[in-house]
């Protein structure tokens, strides 16, 4: 019934989108799907191809939101954009507030462990964030956010196979500004943001900054530790110094975030199999007993952007950046007080990057050439503490992954006429991955890294050092036709690439071996831990137009992506070989399993629109809508199935699903603007929807989220001089409970994925004594009031 209901909503939205082509038109500069900045003629400007182009003319599927639009919608962080953009999933990763899981058009990554790369690139002022930790960016002091769908490898690099998200802060002008924003709402939410900027002397030098304090009580409680669950406790700041000279611009920027929110615990979906602990009534409550190390996230970075224009047609740019983040987190997988699959963890990431660009814009020729270098270190350390007959077994993992990437790229467009242009481009990437992976078992307590008193048990299960180099050329091309200045037809081809590497959780002693003693060689371990790069070929056709005197904006895109060597990282219950005094012993553990499973086909369409239904002296009514459809399926998925005692490569694609990718996504909203007291009152109501979502490649009836809808509303008053606003916002007004992620270590059929049961009908645990099947949920109903003032 839920899927049928979602399909009916999708059909209704499709009809609405088509009907809008016949509605009276509107002024394009009001489009919420547009970027913030506008050219003098009112056309909307975006920088998706690293140069300024109008939204209508750029041959890319792109959605952009200005800072004002984000403020008017009450947007709190970038995950909220997934409700507005078709075929996009953005959410906090399991057990965290600040680590990002991002999927665009079926491509992404939800495993935050070092060694696994993102499939969607996140950019903060053109600086690539190499790791997902601290990437749930809070929205404040922002000029615009752009969401680019489809591979962006030529201009944005190796890990943008699904797309890219650009968070762009404001450039400073030559006037003094001081503004404040305050919010209070449900769950004692209390947010405050202060922003200021000012010219120094003649205005060549300009300084600016913003400070944010963001707090909220938990949606639930940890009934064991007494801590809040799903709370928020964040300090954040940005500082900027800019030089605006004759033909030169320079910006030195720094940002800092400290997140001391309590650990986020999962909600058990089944009773404890050993203790019989019942399922809790509140999905936001948990009972995990692990609270060491204390949850703490610190992230900061700095960048230097230089731009010089020695001539009107020539621009040089340099972007230099350093970023660092450190996360301490206690993850209680079984969400119960007992020590059973408790995982204390550290994530420590560093990156230094340098990018140079040269842009040429002369006559009908528009070109960009550049180079990029990234040096990054990602260290993940964690224990897996098990309650076993082995007197408190802990499997310690140290995964220290290094990345060096060097790339050269170019993108060139030639306008053969005002109506017809051709673009070609490409990027050559040299990508080197190094790894030091240690797996050591301890008895009698945890590892010393986490203050444990355990003693080493046997030789390390993994003690691996290795290095691999990958190279790839990723081309792109597009043909664009403009029937008139306000419409664009395009067809494009692009290729995306994500580097290979080594499984950071892999157990070297489990590598297949030809050695008679059962101990694999170094080369056998290296082959076992390695995985190859993945690649996607994307084909897209699109249409964009500002219709009826620019009163209707419409963007349509259809795409087909062939996705090969798909990397499927995961962790499973297993037994590991431990050599003690020369004797091989099997013990229960937690193992990484990574494979280049095979091939997937991703195809679908997207539609976005904004229409001014009417506009008069007594008010105006606008409609916003988007609709996304994707047919995402594996056409090949090879895994080893034990048949007659022999591991046999088997294609199980008919039983696997593309995760975090609902077939239908969309939203629809109406905004009525009414002049009152010389100011303006905006009333908005809307709905967003997603069809059934699989949280993993293997279907799980407990974790998979059926189709659902979320209803939001707002009422915002803008003062006559636009110096202050006051707004009331309601999110998820029906208080829908919907799952966003989860953990499962329940035994399942290796081919079909069907969950297995014990003789008494209870689910069969694959790891731990209690059975692990827990979920994390999206935010409940929230109502809050936000006021802003400009001095």
mmCIF file with all atom_site columns, N, CA and C in Angstrom, residues 93-96 220-224 228-230 262-270 278-280 282-290 330-337 703 740-743 772-777:
data_model
loop_
_atom_site.group_PDB
_atom_site.id
_atom_site.type_symbol
_atom_site.label_atom_id
_atom_site.label_alt_id
_atom_site.label_comp_id
_atom_site.label_asym_id
_atom_site.label_entity_id
_atom_site.label_seq_id
_atom_site.pdbx_PDB_ins_code
_atom_site.Cartn_x
_atom_site.Cartn_y
_atom_site.Cartn_z
_atom_site.occupancy
_atom_site.B_iso_or_equiv
_atom_site.pdbx_formal_charge
_atom_site.auth_seq_id
_atom_site.auth_comp_id
_atom_site.auth_asym_id
_atom_site.auth_atom_id
_atom_site.pdbx_PDB_model_num
ATOM 1   N N  . UNK A 1 93  ? 25.548 9.647  9.342  1.00 0.00 ? 93  UNK A N  1
ATOM 2   C CA . UNK A 1 93  ? 25.872 8.224  9.363  1.00 0.00 ? 93  UNK A CA 1
ATOM 3   C C  . UNK A 1 93  ? 25.469 7.596  10.695 1.00 0.00 ? 93  UNK A C  1
ATOM 4   N N  . UNK A 1 94  ? 25.393 6.292  10.701 1.00 0.00 ? 94  UNK A N  1
ATOM 5   C CA . UNK A 1 94  ? 24.993 5.553  11.896 1.00 0.00 ? 94  UNK A CA 1
ATOM 6   C C  . UNK A 1 94  ? 25.836 5.961  13.100 1.00 0.00 ? 94  UNK A C  1
ATOM 7   N N  . UNK A 1 95  ? 25.164 6.162  14.227 1.00 0.00 ? 95  UNK A N  1
ATOM 8   C CA . UNK A 1 95  ? 25.805 6.424  15.517 1.00 0.00 ? 95  UNK A CA 1
ATOM 9   C C  . UNK A 1 95  ? 26.558 7.754  15.557 1.00 0.00 ? 95  UNK A C  1
ATOM 10  N N  . UNK A 1 96  ? 26.311 8.670  14.599 1.00 0.00 ? 96  UNK A N  1
ATOM 11  C CA . UNK A 1 96  ? 27.000 9.957  14.620 1.00 0.00 ? 96  UNK A CA 1
ATOM 12  C C  . UNK A 1 96  ? 26.016 11.099 14.364 1.00 0.00 ? 96  UNK A C  1
ATOM 13  N N  . UNK A 1 220 ? 15.557 11.479 22.581 1.00 0.00 ? 220 UNK A N  1
ATOM 14  C CA . UNK A 1 220 ? 15.320 10.371 23.496 1.00 0.00 ? 220 UNK A CA 1
ATOM 15  C C  . UNK A 1 220 ? 16.415 10.318 24.543 1.00 0.00 ? 220 UNK A C  1
ATOM 16  N N  . UNK A 1 221 ? 16.480 9.196  25.275 1.00 0.00 ? 221 UNK A N  1
ATOM 17  C CA . UNK A 1 221 ? 17.448 9.022  26.349 1.00 0.00 ? 221 UNK A CA 1
ATOM 18  C C  . UNK A 1 221 ? 18.181 7.699  26.207 1.00 0.00 ? 221 UNK A C  1
ATOM 19  N N  . UNK A 1 222 ? 19.412 7.687  26.695 1.00 0.00 ? 222 UNK A N  1
ATOM 20  C CA . UNK A 1 222 ? 20.101 6.430  26.920 1.00 0.00 ? 222 UNK A CA 1
ATOM 21  C C  . UNK A 1 222 ? 19.735 5.996  28.341 1.00 0.00 ? 222 UNK A C  1
ATOM 22  N N  . UNK A 1 223 ? 18.926 4.951  28.446 1.00 0.00 ? 223 UNK A N  1
ATOM 23  C CA . UNK A 1 223 ? 18.380 4.548  29.739 1.00 0.00 ? 223 UNK A CA 1
ATOM 24  C C  . UNK A 1 223 ? 19.420 3.900  30.645 1.00 0.00 ? 223 UNK A C  1
ATOM 25  N N  . UNK A 1 224 ? 20.597 3.588  30.110 1.00 0.00 ? 224 UNK A N  1
ATOM 26  C CA . UNK A 1 224 ? 21.665 3.004  30.921 1.00 0.00 ? 224 UNK A CA 1
ATOM 27  C C  . UNK A 1 224 ? 22.606 4.073  31.448 1.00 0.00 ? 224 UNK A C  1
ATOM 28  N N  . UNK A 1 228 ? 21.563 12.127 27.039 1.00 0.00 ? 228 UNK A N  1
ATOM 29  C CA . UNK A 1 228 ? 20.619 12.376 25.961 1.00 0.00 ? 228 UNK A CA 1
ATOM 30  C C  . UNK A 1 228 ? 20.993 11.554 24.739 1.00 0.00 ? 228 UNK A C  1
ATOM 31  N N  . UNK A 1 229 ? 19.982 11.219 23.942 1.00 0.00 ? 229 UNK A N  1
ATOM 32  C CA . UNK A 1 229 ? 20.214 10.523 22.674 1.00 0.00 ? 229 UNK A CA 1
ATOM 33  C C  . UNK A 1 229 ? 19.670 11.406 21.557 1.00 0.00 ? 229 UNK A C  1
ATOM 34  N N  . UNK A 1 230 ? 20.466 11.608 20.509 1.00 0.00 ? 230 UNK A N  1
ATOM 35  C CA . UNK A 1 230 ? 20.126 12.503 19.398 1.00 0.00 ? 230 UNK A CA 1
ATOM 36  C C  . UNK A 1 230 ? 20.090 13.970 19.858 1.00 0.00 ? 230 UNK A C  1
ATOM 37  N N  . UNK A 1 262 ? 26.270 14.120 22.740 1.00 0.00 ? 262 UNK A N  1
ATOM 38  C CA . UNK A 1 262 ? 26.399 12.778 23.302 1.00 0.00 ? 262 UNK A CA 1
ATOM 39  C C  . UNK A 1 262 ? 26.388 11.733 22.188 1.00 0.00 ? 262 UNK A C  1
ATOM 40  N N  . UNK A 1 263 ? 26.925 10.537 22.456 1.00 0.00 ? 263 UNK A N  1
ATOM 41  C CA . UNK A 1 263 ? 26.908 9.492  21.420 1.00 0.00 ? 263 UNK A CA 1
ATOM 42  C C  . UNK A 1 263 ? 25.477 9.135  21.040 1.00 0.00 ? 263 UNK A C  1
ATOM 43  N N  . UNK A 1 264 ? 25.290 8.833  19.772 1.00 0.00 ? 264 UNK A N  1
ATOM 44  C CA . UNK A 1 264 ? 23.966 8.475  19.261 1.00 0.00 ? 264 UNK A CA 1
ATOM 45  C C  . UNK A 1 264 ? 23.829 6.958  19.271 1.00 0.00 ? 264 UNK A C  1
ATOM 46  N N  . UNK A 1 265 ? 22.886 6.446  20.042 1.00 0.00 ? 265 UNK A N  1
ATOM 47  C CA . UNK A 1 265 ? 22.689 5.003  20.161 1.00 0.00 ? 265 UNK A CA 1
ATOM 48  C C  . UNK A 1 265 ? 21.524 4.512  19.332 1.00 0.00 ? 265 UNK A C  1
ATOM 49  N N  . UNK A 1 266 ? 21.627 3.296  18.836 1.00 0.00 ? 266 UNK A N  1
ATOM 50  C CA . UNK A 1 266 ? 20.576 2.712  18.014 1.00 0.00 ? 266 UNK A CA 1
ATOM 51  C C  . UNK A 1 266 ? 19.419 2.165  18.842 1.00 0.00 ? 266 UNK A C  1
ATOM 52  N N  . UNK A 1 267 ? 18.299 1.961  18.171 1.00 0.00 ? 267 UNK A N  1
ATOM 53  C CA . UNK A 1 267 ? 17.094 1.409  18.783 1.00 0.00 ? 267 UNK A CA 1
ATOM 54  C C  . UNK A 1 267 ? 16.983 -0.054 18.377 1.00 0.00 ? 267 UNK A C  1
ATOM 55  N N  . UNK A 1 268 ? 17.017 -0.955 19.367 1.00 0.00 ? 268 UNK A N  1
ATOM 56  C CA . UNK A 1 268 ? 16.912 -2.380 19.069 1.00 0.00 ? 268 UNK A CA 1
ATOM 57  C C  . UNK A 1 268 ? 15.539 -2.697 18.488 1.00 0.00 ? 268 UNK A C  1
ATOM 58  N N  . UNK A 1 269 ? 15.544 -3.535 17.451 1.00 0.00 ? 269 UNK A N  1
ATOM 59  C CA . UNK A 1 269 ? 14.301 -3.916 16.787 1.00 0.00 ? 269 UNK A CA 1
ATOM 60  C C  . UNK A 1 269 ? 13.813 -5.294 17.208 1.00 0.00 ? 269 UNK A C  1
ATOM 61  N N  . UNK A 1 270 ? 14.636 -6.012 17.989 1.00 0.00 ? 270 UNK A N  1
ATOM 62  C CA . UNK A 1 270 ? 14.263 -7.341 18.482 1.00 0.00 ? 270 UNK A CA 1
ATOM 63  C C  . UNK A 1 270 ? 14.634 -7.435 19.958 1.00 0.00 ? 270 UNK A C  1
ATOM 64  N N  . UNK A 1 278 ? 13.209 -6.434 26.501 1.00 0.00 ? 278 UNK A N  1
ATOM 65  C CA . UNK A 1 278 ? 12.187 -6.126 25.493 1.00 0.00 ? 278 UNK A CA 1
ATOM 66  C C  . UNK A 1 278 ? 12.566 -4.931 24.629 1.00 0.00 ? 278 UNK A C  1
ATOM 67  N N  . UNK A 1 279 ? 11.877 -4.797 23.505 1.00 0.00 ? 279 UNK A N  1
ATOM 68  C CA . UNK A 1 279 ? 12.050 -3.656 22.613 1.00 0.00 ? 279 UNK A CA 1
ATOM 69  C C  . UNK A 1 279 ? 11.461 -2.419 23.287 1.00 0.00 ? 279 UNK A C  1
ATOM 70  N N  . UNK A 1 280 ? 12.190 -1.318 23.266 1.00 0.00 ? 280 UNK A N  1
ATOM 71  C CA . UNK A 1 280 ? 11.739 -0.086 23.909 1.00 0.00 ? 280 UNK A CA 1
ATOM 72  C C  . UNK A 1 280 ? 10.604 0.558  23.117 1.00 0.00 ? 280 UNK A C  1
ATOM 73  N N  . UNK A 1 282 ? 9.982  3.872  22.764 1.00 0.00 ? 282 UNK A N  1
ATOM 74  C CA . UNK A 1 282 ? 10.384 5.096  22.064 1.00 0.00 ? 282 UNK A CA 1
ATOM 75  C C  . UNK A 1 282 ? 11.565 4.777  21.153 1.00 0.00 ? 282 UNK A C  1
ATOM 76  N N  . UNK A 1 283 ? 11.402 5.005  19.862 1.00 0.00 ? 283 UNK A N  1
ATOM 77  C CA . UNK A 1 283 ? 12.462 4.642  18.907 1.00 0.00 ? 283 UNK A CA 1
ATOM 78  C C  . UNK A 1 283 ? 13.710 5.488  19.086 1.00 0.00 ? 283 UNK A C  1
ATOM 79  N N  . UNK A 1 284 ? 13.614 6.595  19.822 1.00 0.00 ? 284 UNK A N  1
ATOM 80  C CA . UNK A 1 284 ? 14.785 7.437  20.045 1.00 0.00 ? 284 UNK A CA 1
ATOM 81  C C  . UNK A 1 284 ? 15.491 7.120  21.361 1.00 0.00 ? 284 UNK A C  1
ATOM 82  N N  . UNK A 1 285 ? 15.001 6.123  22.095 1.00 0.00 ? 285 UNK A N  1
ATOM 83  C CA . UNK A 1 285 ? 15.677 5.666  23.307 1.00 0.00 ? 285 UNK A CA 1
ATOM 84  C C  . UNK A 1 285 ? 16.630 4.525  22.977 1.00 0.00 ? 285 UNK A C  1
ATOM 85  N N  . UNK A 1 286 ? 17.645 4.366  23.808 1.00 0.00 ? 286 UNK A N  1
ATOM 86  C CA . UNK A 1 286 ? 18.621 3.296  23.642 1.00 0.00 ? 286 UNK A CA 1
ATOM 87  C C  . UNK A 1 286 ? 19.076 2.838  25.018 1.00 0.00 ? 286 UNK A C  1
ATOM 88  N N  . UNK A 1 287 ? 19.851 1.742  25.078 1.00 0.00 ? 287 UNK A N  1
ATOM 89  C CA . UNK A 1 287 ? 20.311 1.219  26.363 1.00 0.00 ? 287 UNK A CA 1
ATOM 90  C C  . UNK A 1 287 ? 21.775 0.822  26.348 1.00 0.00 ? 287 UNK A C  1
ATOM 91  N N  . UNK A 1 288 ? 22.515 1.276  25.346 1.00 0.00 ? 288 UNK A N  1
ATOM 92  C CA . UNK A 1 288 ? 23.922 0.900  25.267 1.00 0.00 ? 288 UNK A CA 1
ATOM 93  C C  . UNK A 1 288 ? 24.720 1.383  26.463 1.00 0.00 ? 288 UNK A C  1
ATOM 94  N N  . UNK A 1 289 ? 25.599 0.536  26.966 1.00 0.00 ? 289 UNK A N  1
ATOM 95  C CA . UNK A 1 289 ? 26.366 0.873  28.162 1.00 0.00 ? 289 UNK A CA 1
ATOM 96  C C  . UNK A 1 289 ? 27.721 1.488  27.880 1.00 0.00 ? 289 UNK A C  1
ATOM 97  N N  . UNK A 1 290 ? 28.194 1.450  26.633 1.00 0.00 ? 290 UNK A N  1
ATOM 98  C CA . UNK A 1 290 ? 29.529 1.952  26.325 1.00 0.00 ? 290 UNK A CA 1
ATOM 99  C C  . UNK A 1 290 ? 29.520 3.481  26.278 1.00 0.00 ? 290 UNK A C  1
ATOM 100 N N  . UNK A 1 330 ? 32.113 6.242  21.005 1.00 0.00 ? 330 UNK A N  1
ATOM 101 C CA . UNK A 1 330 ? 31.799 4.908  21.524 1.00 0.00 ? 330 UNK A CA 1
ATOM 102 C C  . UNK A 1 330 ? 30.572 4.348  20.798 1.00 0.00 ? 330 UNK A C  1
ATOM 103 N N  . UNK A 1 331 ? 30.744 3.252  20.074 1.00 0.00 ? 331 UNK A N  1
ATOM 104 C CA . UNK A 1 331 ? 29.646 2.665  19.302 1.00 0.00 ? 331 UNK A CA 1
ATOM 105 C C  . UNK A 1 331 ? 29.243 1.349  19.962 1.00 0.00 ? 331 UNK A C  1
ATOM 106 N N  . UNK A 1 332 ? 28.031 1.316  20.485 1.00 0.00 ? 332 UNK A N  1
ATOM 107 C CA . UNK A 1 332 ? 27.515 0.122  21.156 1.00 0.00 ? 332 UNK A CA 1
ATOM 108 C C  . UNK A 1 332 ? 26.579 -0.592 20.192 1.00 0.00 ? 332 UNK A C  1
ATOM 109 N N  . UNK A 1 333 ? 27.106 -1.588 19.492 1.00 0.00 ? 333 UNK A N  1
ATOM 110 C CA . UNK A 1 333 ? 26.345 -2.223 18.426 1.00 0.00 ? 333 UNK A CA 1
ATOM 111 C C  . UNK A 1 333 ? 25.092 -2.930 18.940 1.00 0.00 ? 333 UNK A C  1
ATOM 112 N N  . UNK A 1 334 ? 25.185 -3.589 20.087 1.00 0.00 ? 334 UNK A N  1
ATOM 113 C CA . UNK A 1 334 ? 24.020 -4.342 20.546 1.00 0.00 ? 334 UNK A CA 1
ATOM 114 C C  . UNK A 1 334 ? 23.022 -3.471 21.302 1.00 0.00 ? 334 UNK A C  1
ATOM 115 N N  . UNK A 1 335 ? 23.419 -2.197 21.596 1.00 0.00 ? 335 UNK A N  1
ATOM 116 C CA . UNK A 1 335 ? 22.521 -1.232 22.253 1.00 0.00 ? 335 UNK A CA 1
ATOM 117 C C  . UNK A 1 335 ? 21.951 -1.771 23.564 1.00 0.00 ? 335 UNK A C  1
ATOM 118 N N  . UNK A 1 336 ? 22.780 -2.498 24.314 1.00 0.00 ? 336 UNK A N  1
ATOM 119 C CA . UNK A 1 336 ? 22.396 -3.034 25.617 1.00 0.00 ? 336 UNK A CA 1
ATOM 120 C C  . UNK A 1 336 ? 23.529 -2.783 26.620 1.00 0.00 ? 336 UNK A C  1
ATOM 121 N N  . UNK A 1 337 ? 23.250 -2.874 27.924 1.00 0.00 ? 337 UNK A N  1
ATOM 122 C CA . UNK A 1 337 ? 24.277 -2.559 28.927 1.00 0.00 ? 337 UNK A CA 1
ATOM 123 C C  . UNK A 1 337 ? 25.467 -3.505 28.911 1.00 0.00 ? 337 UNK A C  1
ATOM 124 N N  . UNK A 1 703 ? 15.041 -3.494 8.720  1.00 0.00 ? 703 UNK A N  1
ATOM 125 C CA . UNK A 1 703 ? 15.768 -2.243 8.521  1.00 0.00 ? 703 UNK A CA 1
ATOM 126 C C  . UNK A 1 703 ? 15.293 -1.431 7.324  1.00 0.00 ? 703 UNK A C  1
ATOM 127 N N  . UNK A 1 740 ? 16.676 5.643  8.861  1.00 0.00 ? 740 UNK A N  1
ATOM 128 C CA . UNK A 1 740 ? 17.670 6.157  7.920  1.00 0.00 ? 740 UNK A CA 1
ATOM 129 C C  . UNK A 1 740 ? 18.882 5.238  7.781  1.00 0.00 ? 740 UNK A C  1
ATOM 130 N N  . UNK A 1 741 ? 19.120 4.389  8.779  1.00 0.00 ? 741 UNK A N  1
ATOM 131 C CA . UNK A 1 741 ? 20.276 3.488  8.736  1.00 0.00 ? 741 UNK A CA 1
ATOM 132 C C  . UNK A 1 741 ? 20.150 2.487  9.872  1.00 0.00 ? 741 UNK A C  1
ATOM 133 N N  . UNK A 1 742 ? 21.126 1.584  9.963  1.00 0.00 ? 742 UNK A N  1
ATOM 134 C CA . UNK A 1 742 ? 21.045 0.603  11.033 1.00 0.00 ? 742 UNK A CA 1
ATOM 135 C C  . UNK A 1 742 ? 22.215 -0.362 11.026 1.00 0.00 ? 742 UNK A C  1
ATOM 136 N N  . UNK A 1 743 ? 22.193 -1.288 11.975 1.00 0.00 ? 743 UNK A N  1
ATOM 137 C CA . UNK A 1 743 ? 23.200 -2.349 12.084 1.00 0.00 ? 743 UNK A CA 1
ATOM 138 C C  . UNK A 1 743 ? 22.485 -3.694 12.090 1.00 0.00 ? 743 UNK A C  1
ATOM 139 N N  . UNK A 1 772 ? 22.162 -8.672 17.040 1.00 0.00 ? 772 UNK A N  1
ATOM 140 C CA . UNK A 1 772 ? 22.288 -7.252 16.714 1.00 0.00 ? 772 UNK A CA 1
ATOM 141 C C  . UNK A 1 772 ? 21.398 -6.915 15.533 1.00 0.00 ? 772 UNK A C  1
ATOM 142 N N  . UNK A 1 773 ? 20.380 -6.121 15.801 1.00 0.00 ? 773 UNK A N  1
ATOM 143 C CA . UNK A 1 773 ? 19.471 -5.631 14.772 1.00 0.00 ? 773 UNK A CA 1
ATOM 144 C C  . UNK A 1 773 ? 18.889 -4.324 15.313 1.00 0.00 ? 773 UNK A C  1
ATOM 145 N N  . UNK A 1 774 ? 19.519 -3.211 14.935 1.00 0.00 ? 774 UNK A N  1
ATOM 146 C CA . UNK A 1 774 ? 19.132 -1.918 15.491 1.00 0.00 ? 774 UNK A CA 1
ATOM 147 C C  . UNK A 1 774 ? 19.046 -0.882 14.387 1.00 0.00 ? 774 UNK A C  1
ATOM 148 N N  . UNK A 1 775 ? 18.272 0.168  14.638 1.00 0.00 ? 775 UNK A N  1
ATOM 149 C CA . UNK A 1 775 ? 18.016 1.185  13.617 1.00 0.00 ? 775 UNK A CA 1
ATOM 150 C C  . UNK A 1 775 ? 18.234 2.579  14.174 1.00 0.00 ? 775 UNK A C  1
ATOM 151 N N  . UNK A 1 776 ? 18.504 3.512  13.260 1.00 0.00 ? 776 UNK A N  1
ATOM 152 C CA . UNK A 1 776 ? 18.580 4.939  13.565 1.00 0.00 ? 776 UNK A CA 1
ATOM 153 C C  . UNK A 1 776 ? 17.491 5.632  12.746 1.00 0.00 ? 776 UNK A C  1
ATOM 154 N N  . UNK A 1 777 ? 16.957 6.705  13.296 1.00 0.00 ? 777 UNK A N  1
ATOM 155 C CA . UNK A 1 777 ? 15.755 7.325  12.734 1.00 0.00 ? 777 UNK A CA 1
ATOM 156 C C  . UNK A 1 777 ? 15.991 8.792  12.385 1.00 0.00 ? 777 UNK A C  1
#
